[in-house]
């Protein structure tokens, strides 16, 4: 009886080992599948973006305005920008003149309204206290400071001759900016930038998968052409330029 009992225990142990071995292999297979799925789900995003578009704009109310989360506010801001461009650019209205006339009209109406309420039997208007929230200003200032410091770092690296690719990109961007500036004035340029800021991000957010897929193909082609240009032209030119102190790291 004891031998039969030991034989049964050995059989049960073998069965248990097979079951655990199968579970271990299945768990390892599931881990491999998770890794493969995580690799597959890694999608190319423009400019190496890892956050949603709303987070890229800092989140909060400014991002809601640019991405048309609140259509009334976004439409009002874009409409005000369009009206200002029409008044100052097309109608050639002067800013100080417009500000003076609007202020005079508003103050005259507000000043005479309490006296007029006694004749029309209505309550005087409630004028709310207007103030700029400190949090919004700090968020905008912090974001602007980060971008300015990043720009200074890029310009410093370019000035030290460390990044030829960025140097060419900056030169090309400044050349395009000079061409655009020669065809339109500063106010029109600001208005165009405002319209683009209110249209391109929301369209990109809506069609980001298609845009990123096209951008991935474009980036591969650009890198391929840049590699050919670097091999045939840029590397030969840079080899002939004495770098001297530029090669030393600070």
Tab-separated table of C-alpha atoms in Angstrom:
chain	number	residue	atom	x	y	z
A	1	UNK	CA	0.000	0.000	0.000
A	2	UNK	CA	2.826	2.390	0.845
A	3	UNK	CA	4.476	1.768	-2.517
A	4	UNK	CA	1.199	2.389	-4.373
A	5	UNK	CA	0.720	5.598	-2.389
A	6	UNK	CA	4.255	6.799	-3.310
A	7	UNK	CA	3.636	5.894	-6.952
A	8	UNK	CA	0.430	7.931	-6.983
A	9	UNK	CA	2.235	10.913	-5.412
A	10	UNK	CA	4.996	10.771	-8.046
A	11	UNK	CA	2.380	10.706	-10.817
A	12	UNK	CA	0.605	13.721	-9.279
A	13	UNK	CA	3.904	15.617	-9.003
A	14	UNK	CA	4.666	14.985	-12.687
A	15	UNK	CA	1.204	16.183	-13.677
A	16	UNK	CA	1.638	19.311	-11.498
A	17	UNK	CA	5.035	20.033	-13.105
A	18	UNK	CA	3.543	19.758	-16.568
A	19	UNK	CA	0.722	22.097	-15.617
A	20	UNK	CA	3.121	24.657	-14.108
A	21	UNK	CA	5.417	24.369	-17.095
A	22	UNK	CA	2.503	25.024	-19.404
A	23	UNK	CA	1.421	28.017	-17.328
A	24	UNK	CA	4.960	29.395	-17.356
A	25	UNK	CA	5.232	29.031	-21.110
A	26	UNK	CA	1.810	30.614	-21.592
A	27	UNK	CA	2.748	33.514	-19.314
A	28	UNK	CA	6.031	34.001	-21.188
A	29	UNK	CA	4.119	33.880	-24.454
A	30	UNK	CA	1.694	36.493	-23.160
A	31	UNK	CA	4.632	38.687	-22.067
A	32	UNK	CA	6.162	38.375	-25.539
A	33	UNK	CA	2.826	39.259	-27.087
A	34	UNK	CA	2.552	42.326	-24.840
A	35	UNK	CA	6.052	43.445	-25.832
A	36	UNK	CA	5.290	42.915	-29.506
A	37	UNK	CA	2.013	44.781	-29.206
A	38	UNK	CA	3.736	47.657	-27.392
A	39	UNK	CA	6.274	47.878	-30.208
A	40	UNK	CA	3.555	47.813	-32.820
A	41	UNK	CA	1.517	50.468	-31.025
A	42	UNK	CA	4.454	52.890	-31.034
A	43	UNK	CA	3.359	55.330	-33.725
A	44	UNK	CA	5.409	58.041	-35.383
A	45	UNK	CA	4.393	61.546	-34.313
A	46	UNK	CA	5.499	64.812	-35.865
A	47	UNK	CA	8.449	66.526	-34.141
A	48	UNK	CA	8.759	63.579	-31.743
A	49	UNK	CA	5.541	64.518	-29.965
A	50	UNK	CA	4.654	62.210	-27.087
A	51	UNK	CA	1.800	64.197	-25.507
A	52	UNK	CA	-1.650	64.949	-26.930
A	53	UNK	CA	-2.059	68.183	-28.869
A	54	UNK	CA	-4.039	69.711	-26.004
A	55	UNK	CA	-1.118	69.094	-23.613
A	56	UNK	CA	1.385	70.472	-26.124
A	57	UNK	CA	-0.431	73.827	-25.926
A	58	UNK	CA	-0.119	73.737	-22.151
A	59	UNK	CA	-3.625	72.512	-21.392
A	60	UNK	CA	-6.166	74.701	-19.641
A	61	UNK	CA	-8.106	77.569	-21.173
A	62	UNK	CA	-5.506	78.729	-23.754
A	63	UNK	CA	-5.413	75.249	-25.281
A	64	UNK	CA	-9.230	75.096	-25.228
A	65	UNK	CA	-9.357	78.345	-27.197
A	66	UNK	CA	-6.814	77.286	-29.841
A	67	UNK	CA	-8.419	73.842	-30.288
A	68	UNK	CA	-11.987	75.177	-30.384
A	69	UNK	CA	-13.147	73.348	-27.250
A	70	UNK	CA	-15.254	76.435	-26.531
A	71	UNK	CA	-16.474	77.488	-29.952
A	72	UNK	CA	-17.995	80.772	-28.797
A	73	UNK	CA	-14.784	82.021	-27.204
A	74	UNK	CA	-12.596	80.776	-30.066
A	75	UNK	CA	-14.889	82.308	-32.669
A	76	UNK	CA	-14.972	85.566	-30.704
A	77	UNK	CA	-11.182	85.798	-30.506
A	78	UNK	CA	-10.725	84.992	-34.199
A	79	UNK	CA	-13.541	87.395	-35.125
A	80	UNK	CA	-11.941	90.174	-33.057
A	81	UNK	CA	-8.594	89.542	-34.764
A	82	UNK	CA	-10.260	89.647	-38.185
A	83	UNK	CA	-12.134	92.868	-37.342
A	84	UNK	CA	-8.930	94.480	-36.091
A	85	UNK	CA	-7.084	93.526	-39.268
A	86	UNK	CA	-9.890	94.958	-41.428
A	87	UNK	CA	-9.959	98.227	-39.467
A	88	UNK	CA	-6.215	98.788	-39.293
A	89	UNK	CA	-5.081	97.270	-42.585
A	90	UNK	CA	-7.913	97.645	-45.088
A	91	UNK	CA	-9.598	100.782	-43.729
A	92	UNK	CA	-6.271	102.265	-42.549
A	93	UNK	CA	-7.731	103.177	-39.159
A	94	UNK	CA	-5.241	104.435	-36.579
A	95	UNK	CA	-4.976	102.446	-33.343
A	96	UNK	CA	-4.880	105.434	-31.014
A	97	UNK	CA	-7.777	107.089	-32.825
A	98	UNK	CA	-9.903	103.965	-32.595
A	99	UNK	CA	-9.062	103.481	-28.926
A	100	UNK	CA	-9.956	107.100	-28.143
A	101	UNK	CA	-13.282	107.027	-30.002
A	102	UNK	CA	-14.388	103.708	-28.496
A	103	UNK	CA	-13.392	104.818	-24.992
A	104	UNK	CA	-15.254	108.129	-25.327
A	105	UNK	CA	-18.388	106.351	-26.562
A	106	UNK	CA	-18.291	103.707	-23.834
A	107	UNK	CA	-17.678	106.200	-21.016
A	108	UNK	CA	-20.416	108.525	-22.297
A	109	UNK	CA	-22.961	105.691	-22.372
A	110	UNK	CA	-21.995	104.396	-18.919
A	111	UNK	CA	-21.949	107.880	-17.400
A	112	UNK	CA	-25.366	108.897	-18.758
A	113	UNK	CA	-27.065	105.537	-18.173
A	114	UNK	CA	-27.722	105.949	-14.394
A	115	UNK	CA	-29.475	109.268	-15.067
A	116	UNK	CA	-31.475	107.772	-17.927
A	117	UNK	CA	-32.721	104.896	-15.731
A	118	UNK	CA	-34.823	107.320	-13.672
A	119	UNK	CA	-36.841	108.186	-16.793
A	120	UNK	CA	-37.178	104.686	-18.274
A	121	UNK	CA	-37.683	103.022	-14.872
A	122	UNK	CA	-34.921	100.463	-15.198
A	123	UNK	CA	-32.123	99.410	-12.909
A	124	UNK	CA	-28.663	100.833	-13.559
A	125	UNK	CA	-26.262	98.428	-15.276
A	126	UNK	CA	-24.098	96.149	-13.191
A	127	UNK	CA	-20.465	96.736	-14.085
A	128	UNK	CA	-18.382	93.705	-13.037
A	129	UNK	CA	-14.871	93.939	-11.686
A	130	UNK	CA	-12.383	92.989	-14.390
A	131	UNK	CA	-9.039	91.460	-13.462
A	132	UNK	CA	-6.506	89.212	-15.153
A	133	UNK	CA	-6.068	85.831	-13.375
A	134	UNK	CA	-2.570	85.384	-12.006
A	135	UNK	CA	-2.474	81.667	-12.864
A	136	UNK	CA	-3.079	82.224	-16.579
A	137	UNK	CA	-0.368	84.898	-16.772
A	138	UNK	CA	2.123	82.682	-14.940
A	139	UNK	CA	1.382	79.733	-17.249
A	140	UNK	CA	1.889	81.853	-20.360
A	141	UNK	CA	5.048	83.442	-18.956
A	142	UNK	CA	6.480	80.058	-17.937
A	143	UNK	CA	5.787	78.501	-21.332
A	144	UNK	CA	7.229	81.529	-23.128
A	145	UNK	CA	10.349	81.474	-20.943
A	146	UNK	CA	10.966	77.785	-21.687
A	147	UNK	CA	10.633	78.301	-25.442
A	148	UNK	CA	12.884	81.383	-25.415
A	149	UNK	CA	15.601	79.554	-23.452
A	150	UNK	CA	15.325	76.602	-25.844
A	151	UNK	CA	15.751	78.983	-28.769
A	152	UNK	CA	18.811	80.577	-27.138
A	153	UNK	CA	20.346	77.118	-26.627
A	154	UNK	CA	19.785	76.212	-30.284
A	155	UNK	CA	21.266	79.517	-31.480
A	156	UNK	CA	24.304	79.032	-29.216
A	157	UNK	CA	24.965	75.545	-30.577
A	158	UNK	CA	24.641	76.879	-34.122
A	159	UNK	CA	26.987	79.778	-33.378
A	160	UNK	CA	29.571	77.327	-32.030
A	161	UNK	CA	29.415	75.339	-35.266
A	162	UNK	CA	28.155	72.156	-33.628
A	163	UNK	CA	25.074	71.427	-35.699
A	164	UNK	CA	25.231	71.998	-39.446
A	165	UNK	CA	21.739	70.619	-40.009
A	166	UNK	CA	20.106	73.129	-37.665
A	167	UNK	CA	22.231	75.905	-39.148
A	168	UNK	CA	20.867	75.184	-42.614
A	169	UNK	CA	17.321	74.940	-41.261
A	170	UNK	CA	17.591	78.304	-39.490
A	171	UNK	CA	19.075	79.973	-42.567
A	172	UNK	CA	16.270	78.564	-44.731
A	173	UNK	CA	13.641	79.686	-42.208
A	174	UNK	CA	15.042	83.215	-42.006
A	175	UNK	CA	15.179	83.414	-45.797
A	176	UNK	CA	11.511	82.394	-46.048
A	177	UNK	CA	10.627	84.901	-43.320
A	178	UNK	CA	12.407	87.689	-45.202
A	179	UNK	CA	10.513	86.824	-48.393
A	180	UNK	CA	7.183	86.803	-46.568
A	181	UNK	CA	8.048	90.070	-44.811
A	182	UNK	CA	8.839	91.762	-48.106
A	183	UNK	CA	5.399	90.886	-49.495
A	184	UNK	CA	3.270	91.921	-46.492
A	185	UNK	CA	3.587	94.188	-43.472
A	186	UNK	CA	3.932	93.198	-39.826
A	187	UNK	CA	0.220	93.480	-38.984
A	188	UNK	CA	-0.792	91.200	-41.859
A	189	UNK	CA	1.905	88.728	-40.835
A	190	UNK	CA	0.551	88.665	-37.258
A	191	UNK	CA	-2.977	88.131	-38.563
A	192	UNK	CA	-1.863	85.267	-40.826
A	193	UNK	CA	-0.067	83.660	-37.884
A	194	UNK	CA	-3.222	84.022	-35.756
A	195	UNK	CA	-5.415	82.407	-38.412
A	196	UNK	CA	-2.942	79.541	-38.808
A	197	UNK	CA	-2.819	79.110	-35.034
A	198	UNK	CA	-6.605	78.761	-34.918
A	199	UNK	CA	-6.877	76.390	-37.897
A	200	UNK	CA	-3.825	74.117	-38.251
A	201	UNK	CA	-3.779	72.655	-34.686
A	202	UNK	CA	-7.487	71.764	-34.695
A	203	UNK	CA	-7.246	70.210	-38.164
A	204	UNK	CA	-4.130	68.295	-37.151
A	205	UNK	CA	-5.858	66.995	-34.031
A	206	UNK	CA	-8.761	65.800	-36.157
A	207	UNK	CA	-6.642	64.066	-38.812
A	208	UNK	CA	-3.441	63.412	-36.821
A	209	UNK	CA	-3.129	59.728	-37.811
A	210	UNK	CA	-3.186	60.539	-41.525
A	211	UNK	CA	-0.908	63.552	-41.124
A	212	UNK	CA	1.596	61.607	-39.008
A	213	UNK	CA	1.653	58.762	-41.534
A	214	UNK	CA	2.402	61.209	-44.339
A	215	UNK	CA	4.934	63.024	-42.132
A	216	UNK	CA	6.758	59.758	-41.438
A	217	UNK	CA	7.180	59.119	-45.153
A	218	UNK	CA	8.298	62.712	-45.713
A	219	UNK	CA	10.854	62.567	-42.890
A	220	UNK	CA	12.342	59.336	-44.249
A	221	UNK	CA	12.705	60.906	-47.678
A	222	UNK	CA	14.215	64.101	-46.234
A	223	UNK	CA	16.733	62.102	-44.180
A	224	UNK	CA	17.643	60.083	-47.259
A	225	UNK	CA	18.224	63.186	-49.370
A	226	UNK	CA	20.129	64.895	-46.538
A	227	UNK	CA	22.395	61.849	-46.199
A	228	UNK	CA	23.196	62.038	-49.911
A	229	UNK	CA	23.832	65.791	-49.668
A	230	UNK	CA	25.985	65.345	-46.569
A	231	UNK	CA	28.063	62.622	-48.201
A	232	UNK	CA	28.636	64.393	-51.492
A	233	UNK	CA	28.812	68.083	-50.527
A	234	UNK	CA	28.604	69.056	-46.863
A	235	UNK	CA	31.201	66.651	-45.481
A	236	UNK	CA	33.738	67.785	-48.081
A	237	UNK	CA	33.026	71.457	-47.384
A	238	UNK	CA	33.213	71.072	-43.618
A	239	UNK	CA	36.473	69.102	-43.862
A	240	UNK	CA	38.107	72.094	-45.536
A	241	UNK	CA	36.956	74.576	-42.871
A	242	UNK	CA	39.384	74.940	-39.915
A	243	UNK	CA	37.237	74.400	-36.841
A	244	UNK	CA	39.859	75.131	-34.158
A	245	UNK	CA	38.226	75.971	-30.873
A	246	UNK	CA	34.778	74.919	-32.091
A	247	UNK	CA	35.679	71.280	-31.503
A	248	UNK	CA	36.258	71.884	-27.818
A	249	UNK	CA	33.305	71.255	-25.549
A	250	UNK	CA	32.462	73.804	-22.888
